Structure formats: structure tokens, C-alpha cells
Coordinates of C-alpha atoms and ligand atoms in Angstrom, one line a residue:
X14 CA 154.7 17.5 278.9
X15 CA 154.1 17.2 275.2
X16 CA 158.0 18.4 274.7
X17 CA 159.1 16.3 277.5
X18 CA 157.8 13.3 275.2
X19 CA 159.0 14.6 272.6
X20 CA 162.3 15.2 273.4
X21 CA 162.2 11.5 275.2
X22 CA 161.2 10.2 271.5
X23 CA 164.1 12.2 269.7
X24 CA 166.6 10.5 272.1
X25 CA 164.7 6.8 271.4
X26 CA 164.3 7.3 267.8
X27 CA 167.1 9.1 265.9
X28 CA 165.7 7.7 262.8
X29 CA 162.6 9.8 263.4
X30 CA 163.5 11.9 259.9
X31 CA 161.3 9.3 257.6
X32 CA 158.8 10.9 258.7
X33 CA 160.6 14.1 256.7
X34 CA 159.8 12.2 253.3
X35 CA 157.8 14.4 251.1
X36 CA 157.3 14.2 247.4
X37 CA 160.7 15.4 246.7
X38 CA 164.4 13.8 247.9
X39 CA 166.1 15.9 250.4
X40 CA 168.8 17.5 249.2
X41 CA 171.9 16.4 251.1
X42 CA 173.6 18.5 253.6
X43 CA 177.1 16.6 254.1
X44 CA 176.4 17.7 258.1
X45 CA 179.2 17.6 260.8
X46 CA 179.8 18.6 264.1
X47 CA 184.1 18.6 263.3
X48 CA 184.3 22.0 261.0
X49 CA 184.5 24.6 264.3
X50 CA 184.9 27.4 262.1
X51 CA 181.5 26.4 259.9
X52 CA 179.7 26.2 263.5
X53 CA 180.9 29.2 264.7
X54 CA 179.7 31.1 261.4
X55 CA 176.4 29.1 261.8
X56 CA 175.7 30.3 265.3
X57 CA 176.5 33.8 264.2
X58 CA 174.0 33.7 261.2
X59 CA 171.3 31.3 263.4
X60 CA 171.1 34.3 266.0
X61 CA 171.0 36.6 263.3
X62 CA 168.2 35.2 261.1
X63 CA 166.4 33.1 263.3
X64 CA 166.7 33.5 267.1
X65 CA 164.1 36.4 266.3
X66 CA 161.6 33.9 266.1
X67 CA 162.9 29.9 267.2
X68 CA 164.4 29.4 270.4
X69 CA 167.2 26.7 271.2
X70 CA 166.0 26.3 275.1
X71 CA 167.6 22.8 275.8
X72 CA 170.6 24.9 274.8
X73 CA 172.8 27.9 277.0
X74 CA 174.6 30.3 275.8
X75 CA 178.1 29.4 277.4
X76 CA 177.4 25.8 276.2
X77 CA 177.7 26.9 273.3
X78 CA 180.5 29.3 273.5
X79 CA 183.0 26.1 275.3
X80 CA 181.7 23.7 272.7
X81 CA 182.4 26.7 269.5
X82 CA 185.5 27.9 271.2
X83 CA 183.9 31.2 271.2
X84 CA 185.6 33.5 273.9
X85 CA 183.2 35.5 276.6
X86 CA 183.3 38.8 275.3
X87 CA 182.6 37.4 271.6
X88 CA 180.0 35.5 272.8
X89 CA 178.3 38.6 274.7
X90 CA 178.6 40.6 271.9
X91 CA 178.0 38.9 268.6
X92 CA 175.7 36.4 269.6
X93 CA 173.9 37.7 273.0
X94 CA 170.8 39.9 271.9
X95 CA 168.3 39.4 274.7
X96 CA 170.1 38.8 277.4
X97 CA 173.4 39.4 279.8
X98 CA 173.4 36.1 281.3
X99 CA 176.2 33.6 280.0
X100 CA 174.2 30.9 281.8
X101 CA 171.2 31.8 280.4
X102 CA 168.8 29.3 277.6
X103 CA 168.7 30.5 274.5
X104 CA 164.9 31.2 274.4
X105 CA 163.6 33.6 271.4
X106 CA 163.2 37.0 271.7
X107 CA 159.3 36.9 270.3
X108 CA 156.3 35.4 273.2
X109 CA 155.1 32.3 271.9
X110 CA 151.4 33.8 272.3
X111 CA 152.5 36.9 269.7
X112 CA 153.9 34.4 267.7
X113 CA 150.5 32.3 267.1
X114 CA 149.0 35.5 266.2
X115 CA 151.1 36.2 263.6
X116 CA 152.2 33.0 262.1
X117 CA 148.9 30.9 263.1
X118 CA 151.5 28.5 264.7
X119 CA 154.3 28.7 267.1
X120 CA 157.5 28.6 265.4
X121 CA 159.3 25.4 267.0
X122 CA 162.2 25.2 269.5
X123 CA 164.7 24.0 267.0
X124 CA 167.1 22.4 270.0
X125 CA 166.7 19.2 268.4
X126 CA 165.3 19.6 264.7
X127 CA 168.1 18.2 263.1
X128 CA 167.8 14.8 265.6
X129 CA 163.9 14.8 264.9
X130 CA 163.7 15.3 261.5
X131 CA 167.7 15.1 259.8
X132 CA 170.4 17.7 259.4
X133 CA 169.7 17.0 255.6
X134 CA 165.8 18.1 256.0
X135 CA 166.9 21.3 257.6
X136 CA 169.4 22.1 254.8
X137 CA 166.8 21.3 252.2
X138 CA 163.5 23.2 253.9
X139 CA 166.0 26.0 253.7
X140 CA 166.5 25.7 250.2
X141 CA 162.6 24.9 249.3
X142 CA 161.1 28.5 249.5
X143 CA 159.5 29.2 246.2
X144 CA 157.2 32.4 245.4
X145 CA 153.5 31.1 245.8
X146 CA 151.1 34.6 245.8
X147 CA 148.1 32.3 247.4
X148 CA 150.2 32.7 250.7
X149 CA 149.9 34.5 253.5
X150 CA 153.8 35.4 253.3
X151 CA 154.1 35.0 249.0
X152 CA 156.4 31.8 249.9
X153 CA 155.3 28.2 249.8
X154 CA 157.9 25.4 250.5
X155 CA 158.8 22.0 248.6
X156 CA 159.3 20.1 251.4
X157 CA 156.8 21.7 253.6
X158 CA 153.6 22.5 252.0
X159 CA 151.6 25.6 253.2
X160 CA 154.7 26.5 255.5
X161 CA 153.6 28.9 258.2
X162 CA 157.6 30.3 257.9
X163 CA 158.0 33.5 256.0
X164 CA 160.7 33.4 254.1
X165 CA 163.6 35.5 256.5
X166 CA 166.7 34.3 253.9
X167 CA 164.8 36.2 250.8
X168 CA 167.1 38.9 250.4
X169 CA 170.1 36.2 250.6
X170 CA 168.9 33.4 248.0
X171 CA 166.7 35.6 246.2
X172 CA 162.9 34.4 245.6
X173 CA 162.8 31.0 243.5
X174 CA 160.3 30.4 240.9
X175 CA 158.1 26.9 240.8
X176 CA 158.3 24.9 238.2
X177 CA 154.7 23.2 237.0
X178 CA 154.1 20.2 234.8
X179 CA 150.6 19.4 233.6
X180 CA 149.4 16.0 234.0
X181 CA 146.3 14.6 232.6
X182 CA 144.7 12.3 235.0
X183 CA 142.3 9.2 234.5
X184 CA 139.4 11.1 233.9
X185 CA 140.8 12.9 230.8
X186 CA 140.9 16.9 232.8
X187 CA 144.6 18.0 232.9
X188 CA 146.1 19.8 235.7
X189 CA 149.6 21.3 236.6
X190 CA 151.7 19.4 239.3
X191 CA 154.9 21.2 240.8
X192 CA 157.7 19.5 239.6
X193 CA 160.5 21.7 241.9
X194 CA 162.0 25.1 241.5
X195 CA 164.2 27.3 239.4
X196 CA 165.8 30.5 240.1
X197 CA 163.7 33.5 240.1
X198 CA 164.4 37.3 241.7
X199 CA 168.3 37.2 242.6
X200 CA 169.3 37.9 246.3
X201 CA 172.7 39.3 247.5
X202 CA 174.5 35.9 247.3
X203 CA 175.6 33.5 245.0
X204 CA 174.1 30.0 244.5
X205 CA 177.3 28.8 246.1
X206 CA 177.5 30.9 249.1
X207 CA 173.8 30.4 249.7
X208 CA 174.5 26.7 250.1
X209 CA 177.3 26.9 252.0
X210 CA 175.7 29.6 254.4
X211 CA 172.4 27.0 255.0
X212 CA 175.4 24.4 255.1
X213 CA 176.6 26.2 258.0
X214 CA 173.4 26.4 259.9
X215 CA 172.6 23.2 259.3
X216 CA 175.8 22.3 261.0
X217 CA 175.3 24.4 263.8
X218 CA 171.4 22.5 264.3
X219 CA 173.3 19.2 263.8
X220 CA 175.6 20.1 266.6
X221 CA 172.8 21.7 269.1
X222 CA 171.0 18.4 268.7
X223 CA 173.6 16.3 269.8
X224 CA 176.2 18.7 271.6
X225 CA 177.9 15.7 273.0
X226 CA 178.5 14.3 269.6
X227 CA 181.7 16.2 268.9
X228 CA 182.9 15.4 272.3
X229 CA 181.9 11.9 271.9
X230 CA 184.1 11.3 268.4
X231 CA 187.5 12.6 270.0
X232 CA 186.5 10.4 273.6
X233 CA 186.5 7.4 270.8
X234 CA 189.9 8.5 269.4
X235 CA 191.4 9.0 273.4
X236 CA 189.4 5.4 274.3
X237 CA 191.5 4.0 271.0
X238 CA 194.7 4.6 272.5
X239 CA 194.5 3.7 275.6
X240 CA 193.7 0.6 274.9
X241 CA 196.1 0.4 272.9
X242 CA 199.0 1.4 275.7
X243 CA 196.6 -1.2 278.0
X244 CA 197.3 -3.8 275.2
X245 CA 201.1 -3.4 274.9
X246 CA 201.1 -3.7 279.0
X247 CA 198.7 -6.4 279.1
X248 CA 201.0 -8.4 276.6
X249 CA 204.3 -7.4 278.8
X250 CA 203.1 -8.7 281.9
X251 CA 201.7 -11.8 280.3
X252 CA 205.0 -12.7 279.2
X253 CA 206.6 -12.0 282.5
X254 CA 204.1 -14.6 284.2
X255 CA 204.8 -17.2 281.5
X256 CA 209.0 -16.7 282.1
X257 CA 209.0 -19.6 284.8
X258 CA 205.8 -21.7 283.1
X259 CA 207.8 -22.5 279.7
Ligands
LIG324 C1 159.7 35.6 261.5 C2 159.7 34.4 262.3 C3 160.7 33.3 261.8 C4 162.0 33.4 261.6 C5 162.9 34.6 261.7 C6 162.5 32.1 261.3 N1 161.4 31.2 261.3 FE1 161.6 29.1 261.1 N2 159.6 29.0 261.4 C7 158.7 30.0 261.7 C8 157.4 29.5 261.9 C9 156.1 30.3 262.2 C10 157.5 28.1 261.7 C11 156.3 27.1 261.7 C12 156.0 26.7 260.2 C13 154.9 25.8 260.0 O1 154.6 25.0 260.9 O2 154.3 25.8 259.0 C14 158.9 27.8 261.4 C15 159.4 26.5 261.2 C16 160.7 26.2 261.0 C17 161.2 24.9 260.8 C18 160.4 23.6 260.9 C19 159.8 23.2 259.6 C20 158.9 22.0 259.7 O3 159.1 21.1 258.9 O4 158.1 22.0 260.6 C21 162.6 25.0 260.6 C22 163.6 23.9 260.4 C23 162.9 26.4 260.7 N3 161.7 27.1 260.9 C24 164.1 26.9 260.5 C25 164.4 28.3 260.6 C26 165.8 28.8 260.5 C27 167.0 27.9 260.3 C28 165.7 30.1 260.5 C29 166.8 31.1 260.4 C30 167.5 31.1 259.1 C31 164.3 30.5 260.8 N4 163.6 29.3 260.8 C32 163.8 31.7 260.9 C33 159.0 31.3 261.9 C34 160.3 31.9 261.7

């Protein structure tokens, strides 16, 4: 019931991702749905890193592969790890009862994340893991304090360090504030291919939000012209009426 609702207010309320506002700005994503070839590499990584844990279950799997252009056997084998069904909702691998008893929380069905809270707070809560010792997984995250998520992209990014400023407040004691984050342990990848690898999830998320939103731009481009060809009609057989008025 509760994600019936909530589903019901992502639909209503697109503009739900105020509520993402923390301390610090998003960072922005420059989402689309129109870059096939980022989508495609985002659905690959998104089953790789993160299917383990999140499902996508308003989501199938050939949905996906008709929307991505992704043939069958591709589809079966790159991006099909726990089951053989085509047809089949992309539901995680891990039982959402093991899941609270390792994480405290059920990791969320991230479907429509991207709707609910912004593609660009996606792309930035991937980019706001910082080493934090006091944590159950050593990560903390900007833009989600005390986030239940390890941190899966670790060995990509690297670990980033926070960055503290001490502020002295009205009653004279000082005490450090995080200010944001600076690079720390190194991963595998650059800076730049880190963002452009989140970009590319975050793409992917922005597209299983609203699947029918790539569909929906080139219907406006096919409505366009045909009103257009309906015009040029229209205006023909106007002027063939008015022949015998004027
Ligand atoms: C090992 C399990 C695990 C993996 C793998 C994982 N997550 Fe998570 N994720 C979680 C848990 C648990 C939460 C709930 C965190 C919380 O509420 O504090 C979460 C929460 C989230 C959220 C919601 C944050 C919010 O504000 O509530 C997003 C977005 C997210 N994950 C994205 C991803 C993406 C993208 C990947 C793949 C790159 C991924 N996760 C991989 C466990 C995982």
C-alpha cells in the first residue's frame, strides 16, 4: 500500500526533489533520456553495482532491452543475473528481510528515485561518500547523513576525505562543521570517468523513472509534423471553398 501511495505521489508531484535539499547544493547531473549509448552503459554498470542490493520492480527486463535497443541475447547475457525470464521484473537478487539485517534498512526500489527525489540528487549522493570511521560501513554521505548505503563504488572513485571548518558558536565553545570533501585514497578511475560513469547511471535512473519520456519527445517531433502537413491541407481546401465566394 505504502508504495502504491507512493508511487501515486511521484506521478502527482514531480517536483517532490525539494525535499532532496540538504546543507549542500546538488551537484548537477545534465540528465537525459536521448544519449542511448550512455543508457545502455548505465544499465550495464546499474546491474553490475547495484542490482545486488536495489530492485527496479515497476521495471522488466525486455522493457528495458526495446527502450535501450539492447538485442535478446545481450540482454540475457550481460544484464540478466537472477533470472531467464525476458518478461520478468527486475527485482534484486538479496530478500528484503536479509537486507534489514544487514543494512538496518531496506535498500529502496530505485524504479522511480530519479522522479522522487531528481536525477541531479542521484548523481550527487553518488558523488557524496566520504570516509567517516564512526560508521558502520567507514562511509558517511554529504547529502545523506548517516547513510545506511556502503559504499559499493569505493574501488572506482577511491575514498574521499571530509573537509572540517571550526566554527565558534554564541556561547564562545568552538566546534568543527563539515564544509564538503576532497580527494582522499585513489580508486581505479579518474575524476573524469568517475563522473561520467555516475553520469551514466544517473541517466539510466532518469530513464526508468519515466520510460515513456524518450518516447514521449520523438511522439512531439512526429505530432509537429503532422500538423504541419494537416496545416498546408487545411489552407488548400480553404482556398478551394473560397474560389466561387470571391
Ligand atoms: C550492498 C547493498 C547496496 C548496493 C550494492 C547499493 N546500494 Fe544503494 N542503498 C543501500 C541501502 C541499504 C540504502 C538505504 C540507505 C539509507 O536509507 O540510509 C541505499 C540507498 C540508496 C539510495 C537512496 C538514498 C536516499 O536518499 O535515500 C540511492 C539513490 C542508491 N542507494 C543508489 C544506489 C546505486 C546507484 C547503486 C549502484 C551503484 C547502489 N545504490 C548500490 C544498499 C546498497
Amino acid at each position: 500500500m505504502l508504495k502504491r501511495i507512493l508511487l501515486i505521489a511521484a506521478i502527482l508531484v514531480p517536483g517532490a526533489a525539494a525535499w532532496a535539499q540538504e546543507a549542500y547544493p546538488l551537484q548537477h547531473a545534465d540528465a537525459t533520456v536521448n544519449d542511448v549509448q550512455s543508457l545502455q552503459r548505465g544499465a550495464r554498470d546499474f546491474m553490475n553495482y547495484c542490482s545486488g542490493c536495489h530492485s527496479l520492480q515497476y521495471l522488466r527486463y525486455n522493457r528495458v532491452a526495446k527502450d535501450l535497443h539492447i538485442p535478446l541475447p545481450e540482454l540475457k547475457k550481460n544484464l540478466m543475473f537472477t533470472t531467464k525470464k525476458p518478461s520478468a521484473r527486475i527485482v534484486s537478487a538479496m530478500p528484503p528481510a536479509d537486507a534489514v539485517k544487514w543494512f538496518g534498512v531496506a535498500p529502496p526500489d530505485l524504479t522511480l528515485m530519479a522522479r522522487f527525489m531528481g536525477p541531479d540528487y542521484v548523481y550527487s549522493f553518488l558523488k557524496g561518500f566520504y570516509a567517516d570511521k564512526s560508521r558502520l560501513w567507514g562511509v558517511n554521505n554529504l547529502y545523506k547523513p548517516n547513510v545506511a548505503m556502503p559504499f559499493v563504488l569505493a574501488g572506482l572513485q577511491g575514498v574521499q576525505k571530509p573537509v572540517y571548518k571550526s566554527v565558534t558558536g554564541s556561547g564562545g565553545h568552538t566546534s568543527m562543521q563539515l564544509t564538503g570533501v576532497e580527494p582522499g585514497t585513489p580508486g581505479s578511475m579518474t575524476p573524469a570517468q568517475y563522473d561520467q560513469f555516475v553520469h551514466d547511471i544517473t541517466n539510466f535512473l532518469y530513464y526508468t523513472a519515466e520510460p515513456f519520456k524518450a518516447q514521449r519527445e520523438s511522439m512531439g517531433i512526429f505530432v509537429m509534423l503532422f500538423l504541419l502537413v494537416f496545416f498546408v491541407f487545411a489552407y488548400l481546401l480553404k482556398k478551394e471553398y473560397w474560389k466561387d465566394v470571391h
